[in-house]
mmCIF file of C-alpha atoms in Angstrom:
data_model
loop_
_atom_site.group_PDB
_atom_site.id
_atom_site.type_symbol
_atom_site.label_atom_id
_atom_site.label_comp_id
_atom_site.label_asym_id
_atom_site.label_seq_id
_atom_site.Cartn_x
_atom_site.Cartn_y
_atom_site.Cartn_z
ATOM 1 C CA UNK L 1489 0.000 0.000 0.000
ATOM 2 C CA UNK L 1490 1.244 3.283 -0.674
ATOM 3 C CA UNK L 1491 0.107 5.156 2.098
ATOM 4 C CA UNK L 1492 1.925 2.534 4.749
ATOM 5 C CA UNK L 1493 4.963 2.824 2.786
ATOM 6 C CA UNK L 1494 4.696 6.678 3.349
ATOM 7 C CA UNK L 1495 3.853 6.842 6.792
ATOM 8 C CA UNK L 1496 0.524 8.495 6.604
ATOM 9 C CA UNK L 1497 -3.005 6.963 6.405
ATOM 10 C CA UNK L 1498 -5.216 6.129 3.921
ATOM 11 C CA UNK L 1499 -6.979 9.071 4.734
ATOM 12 C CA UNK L 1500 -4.072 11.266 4.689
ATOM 13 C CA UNK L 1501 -2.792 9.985 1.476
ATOM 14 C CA UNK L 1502 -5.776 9.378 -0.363
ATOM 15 C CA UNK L 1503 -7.619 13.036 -1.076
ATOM 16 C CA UNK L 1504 -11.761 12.261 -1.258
ATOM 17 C CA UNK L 1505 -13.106 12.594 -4.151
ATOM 18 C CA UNK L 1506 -15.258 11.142 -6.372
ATOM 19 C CA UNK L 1507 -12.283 9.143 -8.639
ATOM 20 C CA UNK L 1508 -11.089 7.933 -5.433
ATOM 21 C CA UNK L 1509 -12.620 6.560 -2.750
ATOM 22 C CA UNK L 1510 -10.741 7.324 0.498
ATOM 23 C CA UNK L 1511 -10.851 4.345 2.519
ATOM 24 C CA UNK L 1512 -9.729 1.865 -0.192
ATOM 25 C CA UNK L 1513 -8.096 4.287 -2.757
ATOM 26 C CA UNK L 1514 -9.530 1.873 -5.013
ATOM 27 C CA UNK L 1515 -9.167 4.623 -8.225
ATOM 28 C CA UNK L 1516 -5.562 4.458 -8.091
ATOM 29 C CA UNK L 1517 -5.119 2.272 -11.026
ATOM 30 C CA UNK L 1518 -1.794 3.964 -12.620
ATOM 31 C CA UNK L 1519 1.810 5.890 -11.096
ATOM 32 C CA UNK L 1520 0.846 8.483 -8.316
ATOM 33 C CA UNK L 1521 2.873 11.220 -7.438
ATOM 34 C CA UNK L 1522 4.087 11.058 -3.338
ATOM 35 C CA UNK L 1523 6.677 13.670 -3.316
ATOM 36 C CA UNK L 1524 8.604 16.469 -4.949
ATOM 37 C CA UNK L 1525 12.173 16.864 -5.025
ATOM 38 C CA UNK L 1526 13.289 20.169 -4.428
ATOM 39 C CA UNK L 1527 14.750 21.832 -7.243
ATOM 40 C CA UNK L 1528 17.867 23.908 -7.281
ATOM 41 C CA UNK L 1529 20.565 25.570 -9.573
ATOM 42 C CA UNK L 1530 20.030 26.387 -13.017
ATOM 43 C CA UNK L 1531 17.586 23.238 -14.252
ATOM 44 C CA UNK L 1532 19.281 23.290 -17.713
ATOM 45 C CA UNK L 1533 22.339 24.903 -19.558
ATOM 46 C CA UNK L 1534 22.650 25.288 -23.400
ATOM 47 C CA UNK L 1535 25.362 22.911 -24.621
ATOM 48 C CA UNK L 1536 27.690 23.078 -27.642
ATOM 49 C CA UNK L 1537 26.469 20.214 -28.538
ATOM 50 C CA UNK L 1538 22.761 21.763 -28.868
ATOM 51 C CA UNK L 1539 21.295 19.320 -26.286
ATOM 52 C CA UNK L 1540 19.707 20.977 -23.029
ATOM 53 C CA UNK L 1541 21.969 19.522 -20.126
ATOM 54 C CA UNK L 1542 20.533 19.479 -16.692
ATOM 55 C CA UNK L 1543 22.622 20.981 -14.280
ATOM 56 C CA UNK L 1544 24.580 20.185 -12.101
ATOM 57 C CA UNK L 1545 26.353 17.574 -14.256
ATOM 58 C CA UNK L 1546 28.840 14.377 -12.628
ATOM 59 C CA UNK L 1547 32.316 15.424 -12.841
ATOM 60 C CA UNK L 1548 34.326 13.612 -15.374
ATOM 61 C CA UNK L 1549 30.614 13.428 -18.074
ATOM 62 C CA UNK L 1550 31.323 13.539 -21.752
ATOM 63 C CA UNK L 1551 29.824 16.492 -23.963
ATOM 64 C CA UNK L 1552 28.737 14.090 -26.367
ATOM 65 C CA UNK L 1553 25.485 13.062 -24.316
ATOM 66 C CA UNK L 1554 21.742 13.502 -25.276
ATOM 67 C CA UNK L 1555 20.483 11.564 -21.835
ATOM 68 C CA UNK L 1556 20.700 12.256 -18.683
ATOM 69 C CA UNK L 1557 19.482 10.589 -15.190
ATOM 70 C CA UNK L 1558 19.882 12.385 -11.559
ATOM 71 C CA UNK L 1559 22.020 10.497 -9.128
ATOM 72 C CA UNK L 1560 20.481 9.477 -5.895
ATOM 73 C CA UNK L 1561 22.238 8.820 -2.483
ATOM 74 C CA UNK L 1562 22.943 4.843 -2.509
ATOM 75 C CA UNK L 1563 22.992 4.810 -6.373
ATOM 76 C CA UNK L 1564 25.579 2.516 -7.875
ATOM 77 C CA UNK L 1565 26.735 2.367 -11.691
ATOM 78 C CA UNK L 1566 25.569 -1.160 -11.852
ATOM 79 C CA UNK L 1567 21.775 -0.147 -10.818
ATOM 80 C CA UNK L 1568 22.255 3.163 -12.712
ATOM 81 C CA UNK L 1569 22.909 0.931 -15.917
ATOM 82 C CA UNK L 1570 20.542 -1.705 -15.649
ATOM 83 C CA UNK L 1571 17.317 0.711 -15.135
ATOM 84 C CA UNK L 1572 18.214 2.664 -17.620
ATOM 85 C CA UNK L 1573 19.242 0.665 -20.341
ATOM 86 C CA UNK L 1574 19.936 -0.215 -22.890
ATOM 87 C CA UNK L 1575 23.484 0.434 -21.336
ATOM 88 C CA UNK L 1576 26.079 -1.890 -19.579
ATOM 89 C CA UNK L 1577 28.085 -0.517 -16.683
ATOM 90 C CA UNK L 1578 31.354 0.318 -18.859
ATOM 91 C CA UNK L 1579 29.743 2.881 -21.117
ATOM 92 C CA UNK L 1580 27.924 3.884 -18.062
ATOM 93 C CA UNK L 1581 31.563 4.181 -16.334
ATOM 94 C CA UNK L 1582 33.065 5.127 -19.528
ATOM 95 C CA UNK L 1583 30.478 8.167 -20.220
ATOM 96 C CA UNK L 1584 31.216 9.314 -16.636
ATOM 97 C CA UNK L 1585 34.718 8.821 -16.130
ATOM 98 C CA UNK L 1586 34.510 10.625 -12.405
ATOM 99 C CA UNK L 1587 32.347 7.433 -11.073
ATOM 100 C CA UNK L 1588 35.184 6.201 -9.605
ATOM 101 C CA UNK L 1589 35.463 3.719 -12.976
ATOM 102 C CA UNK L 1590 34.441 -0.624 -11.875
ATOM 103 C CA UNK L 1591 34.412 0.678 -8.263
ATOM 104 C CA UNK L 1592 31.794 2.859 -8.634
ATOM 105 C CA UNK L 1593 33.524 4.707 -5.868
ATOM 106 C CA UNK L 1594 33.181 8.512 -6.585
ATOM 107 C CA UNK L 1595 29.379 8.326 -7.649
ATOM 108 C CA UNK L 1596 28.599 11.862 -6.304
ATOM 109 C CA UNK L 1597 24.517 11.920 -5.232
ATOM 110 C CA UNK L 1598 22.561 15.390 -6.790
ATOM 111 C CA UNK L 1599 24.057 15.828 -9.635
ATOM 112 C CA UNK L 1600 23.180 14.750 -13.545
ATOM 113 C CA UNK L 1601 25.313 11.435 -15.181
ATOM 114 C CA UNK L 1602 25.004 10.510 -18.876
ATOM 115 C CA UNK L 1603 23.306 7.659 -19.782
ATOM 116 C CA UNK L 1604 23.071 7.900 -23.557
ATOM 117 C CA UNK L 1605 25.046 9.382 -26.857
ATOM 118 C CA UNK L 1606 24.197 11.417 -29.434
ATOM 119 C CA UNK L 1607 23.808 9.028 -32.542
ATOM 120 C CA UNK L 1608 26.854 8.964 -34.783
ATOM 121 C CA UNK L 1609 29.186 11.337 -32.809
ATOM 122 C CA UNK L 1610 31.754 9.125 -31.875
ATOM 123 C CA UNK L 1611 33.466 10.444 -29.118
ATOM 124 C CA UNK L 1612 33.417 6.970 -27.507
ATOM 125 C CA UNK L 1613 35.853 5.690 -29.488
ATOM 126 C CA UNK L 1614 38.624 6.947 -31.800
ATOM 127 C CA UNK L 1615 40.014 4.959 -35.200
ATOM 128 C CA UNK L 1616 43.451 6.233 -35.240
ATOM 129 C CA UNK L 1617 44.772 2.700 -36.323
ATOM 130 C CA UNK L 1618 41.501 1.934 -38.177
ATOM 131 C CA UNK L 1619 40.568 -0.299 -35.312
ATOM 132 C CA UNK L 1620 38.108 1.702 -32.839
ATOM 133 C CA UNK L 1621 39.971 2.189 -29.999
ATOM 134 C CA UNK L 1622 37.789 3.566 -26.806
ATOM 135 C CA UNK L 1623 39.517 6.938 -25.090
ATOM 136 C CA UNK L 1624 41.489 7.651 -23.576
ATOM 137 C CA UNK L 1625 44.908 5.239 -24.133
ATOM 138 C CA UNK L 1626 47.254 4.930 -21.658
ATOM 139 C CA UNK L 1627 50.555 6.538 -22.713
ATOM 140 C CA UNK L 1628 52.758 4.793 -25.017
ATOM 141 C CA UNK L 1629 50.353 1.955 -26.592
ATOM 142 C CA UNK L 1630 51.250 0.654 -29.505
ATOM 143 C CA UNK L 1631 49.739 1.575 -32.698
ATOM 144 C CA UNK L 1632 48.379 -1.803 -33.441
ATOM 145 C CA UNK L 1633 46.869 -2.613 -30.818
ATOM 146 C CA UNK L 1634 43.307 -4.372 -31.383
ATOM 147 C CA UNK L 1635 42.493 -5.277 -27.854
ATOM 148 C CA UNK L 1636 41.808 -3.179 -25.170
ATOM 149 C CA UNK L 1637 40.669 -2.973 -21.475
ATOM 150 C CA UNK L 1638 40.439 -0.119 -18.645
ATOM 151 C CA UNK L 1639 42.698 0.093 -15.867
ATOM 152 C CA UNK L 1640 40.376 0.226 -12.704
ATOM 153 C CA UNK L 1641 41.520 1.529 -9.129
ATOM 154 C CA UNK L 1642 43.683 -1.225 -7.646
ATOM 155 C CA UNK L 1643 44.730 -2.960 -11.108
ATOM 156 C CA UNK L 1644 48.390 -3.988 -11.588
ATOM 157 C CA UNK L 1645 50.291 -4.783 -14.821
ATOM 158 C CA UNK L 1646 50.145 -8.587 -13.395
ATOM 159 C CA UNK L 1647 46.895 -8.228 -12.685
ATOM 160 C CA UNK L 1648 45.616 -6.847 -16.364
ATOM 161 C CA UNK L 1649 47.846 -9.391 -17.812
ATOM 162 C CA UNK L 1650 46.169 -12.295 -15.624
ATOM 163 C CA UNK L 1651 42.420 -11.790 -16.403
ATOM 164 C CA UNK L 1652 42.777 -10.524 -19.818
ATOM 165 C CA UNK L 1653 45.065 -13.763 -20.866
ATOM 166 C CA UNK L 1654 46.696 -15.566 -22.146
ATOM 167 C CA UNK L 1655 48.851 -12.633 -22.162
ATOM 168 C CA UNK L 1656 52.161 -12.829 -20.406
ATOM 169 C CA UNK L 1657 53.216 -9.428 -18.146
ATOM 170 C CA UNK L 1658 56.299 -9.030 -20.527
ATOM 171 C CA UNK L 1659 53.960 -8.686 -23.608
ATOM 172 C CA UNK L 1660 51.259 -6.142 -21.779
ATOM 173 C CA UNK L 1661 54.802 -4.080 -20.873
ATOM 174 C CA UNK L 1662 56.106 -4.081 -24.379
ATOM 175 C CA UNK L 1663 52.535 -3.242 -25.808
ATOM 176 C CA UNK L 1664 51.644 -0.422 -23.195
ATOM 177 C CA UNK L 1665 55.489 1.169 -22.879
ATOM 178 C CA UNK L 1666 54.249 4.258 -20.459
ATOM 179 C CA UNK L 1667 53.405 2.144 -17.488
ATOM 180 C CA UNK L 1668 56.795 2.273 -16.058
ATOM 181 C CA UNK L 1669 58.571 -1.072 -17.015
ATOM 182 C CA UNK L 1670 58.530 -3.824 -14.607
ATOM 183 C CA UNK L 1671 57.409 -2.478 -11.399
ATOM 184 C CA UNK L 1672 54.024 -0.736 -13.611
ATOM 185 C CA UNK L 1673 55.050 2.323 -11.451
ATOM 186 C CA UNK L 1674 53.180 4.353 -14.027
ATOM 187 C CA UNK L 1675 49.939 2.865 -14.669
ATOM 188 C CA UNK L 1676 47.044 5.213 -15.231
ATOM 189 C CA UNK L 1677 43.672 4.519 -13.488
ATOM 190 C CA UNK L 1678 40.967 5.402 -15.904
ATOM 191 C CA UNK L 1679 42.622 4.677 -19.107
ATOM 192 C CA UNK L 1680 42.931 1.880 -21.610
ATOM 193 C CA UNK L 1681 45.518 -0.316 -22.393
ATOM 194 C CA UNK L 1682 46.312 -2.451 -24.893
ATOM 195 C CA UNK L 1683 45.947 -6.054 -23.933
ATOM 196 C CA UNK L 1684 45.932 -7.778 -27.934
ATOM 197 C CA UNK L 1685 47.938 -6.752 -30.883
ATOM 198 C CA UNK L 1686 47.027 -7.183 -34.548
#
């Protein structure tokens, strides 16, 4: 029931009228409205892009989006994704790079994330080998890479190299040169790697 979910009545919650009866609310046969969340800031702000972007925005969103869902406290990526789909939690985490990337660590509440592109523009991805290779690379990939993968909070070169096999550590070095040699002193959290060549 709605009204013991709110706290309040059936009385309280259901007004009397002639749709609804008050005891039973027995007219409520679609989505009722319980509450209104307050509304602050500037609601939109003209874009470059030409789509109306609700403000504020997450940190880290792309300026190639054309949707847009508000963050609630206790969101996660994963939840964000899946009701709002089609999406997966990459592009989610990929469209708002400040989430905190697999982690979903640095969701902020009250603020706007992307949940969709505009059609055709690209931005996701960039063909600079002819092979689309998702933004940005890590420093010092190799130009033919065809493989790639995101370095997450917490990754290590063994650790890429491991779940993303059958590479060996020595080949993710050689293919991703800017992560500092052995000791992967330089690896980049929020970036992409190359973990196949072509």
């Amino acid at each position: 029931m709605i009204w013991s979910l709110q706290g309040c009545s059936s009385v309280e919650c259901c007004p009397s009228t002639e749709a609804v009866d008050p005891r039973r609310c027995s007219g409520l046969v679609t989505y009722v409205c319980i509450a209104l969340l307050p509304v602050s800031g500037t609601p939109t702000q003209p874009n470059p892009n030409g789509v109306p972007t609700p403000m504020p925005t997450h940190p880290g969103m792309v300026t190639n989006c054309n949707k847009f869902v508000r963050v609630h406290a206790g969101d996660t990526c994963d939840g964000i994704a899946f009701f709002n789909g089609p999406i997966d939690t990459e592009d989610f985490v990929l469209w708002n790079s400040g989430a905190g990337g697999r982690l979903c660590n640095t969701l902020q509440a009250d603020t706007y994330a992307c949940i969709g592109l505009i059609p055709g523009s690209g931005s996701q991805t960039q063909p600079w080998n002819g092979i689309a290779t998702p933004m940005p690379t890590h420093p010092g990939i190799v130009g033919n890479c065809d493989k790639f993968t995101r370095v997450n909070p917490g990754d290590t070169c063994d650790i890429i190299s491991f779940f993303n096999g059958p590479i060996s550590t020595a080949d993710f070095i050689r293919w991703n040169a800017g992560v500092g040699g052995q000791e992967c002193k330089t690896l980049q959290v929020g970036t992409y790697v190359c973990i196949g060549v072509a």
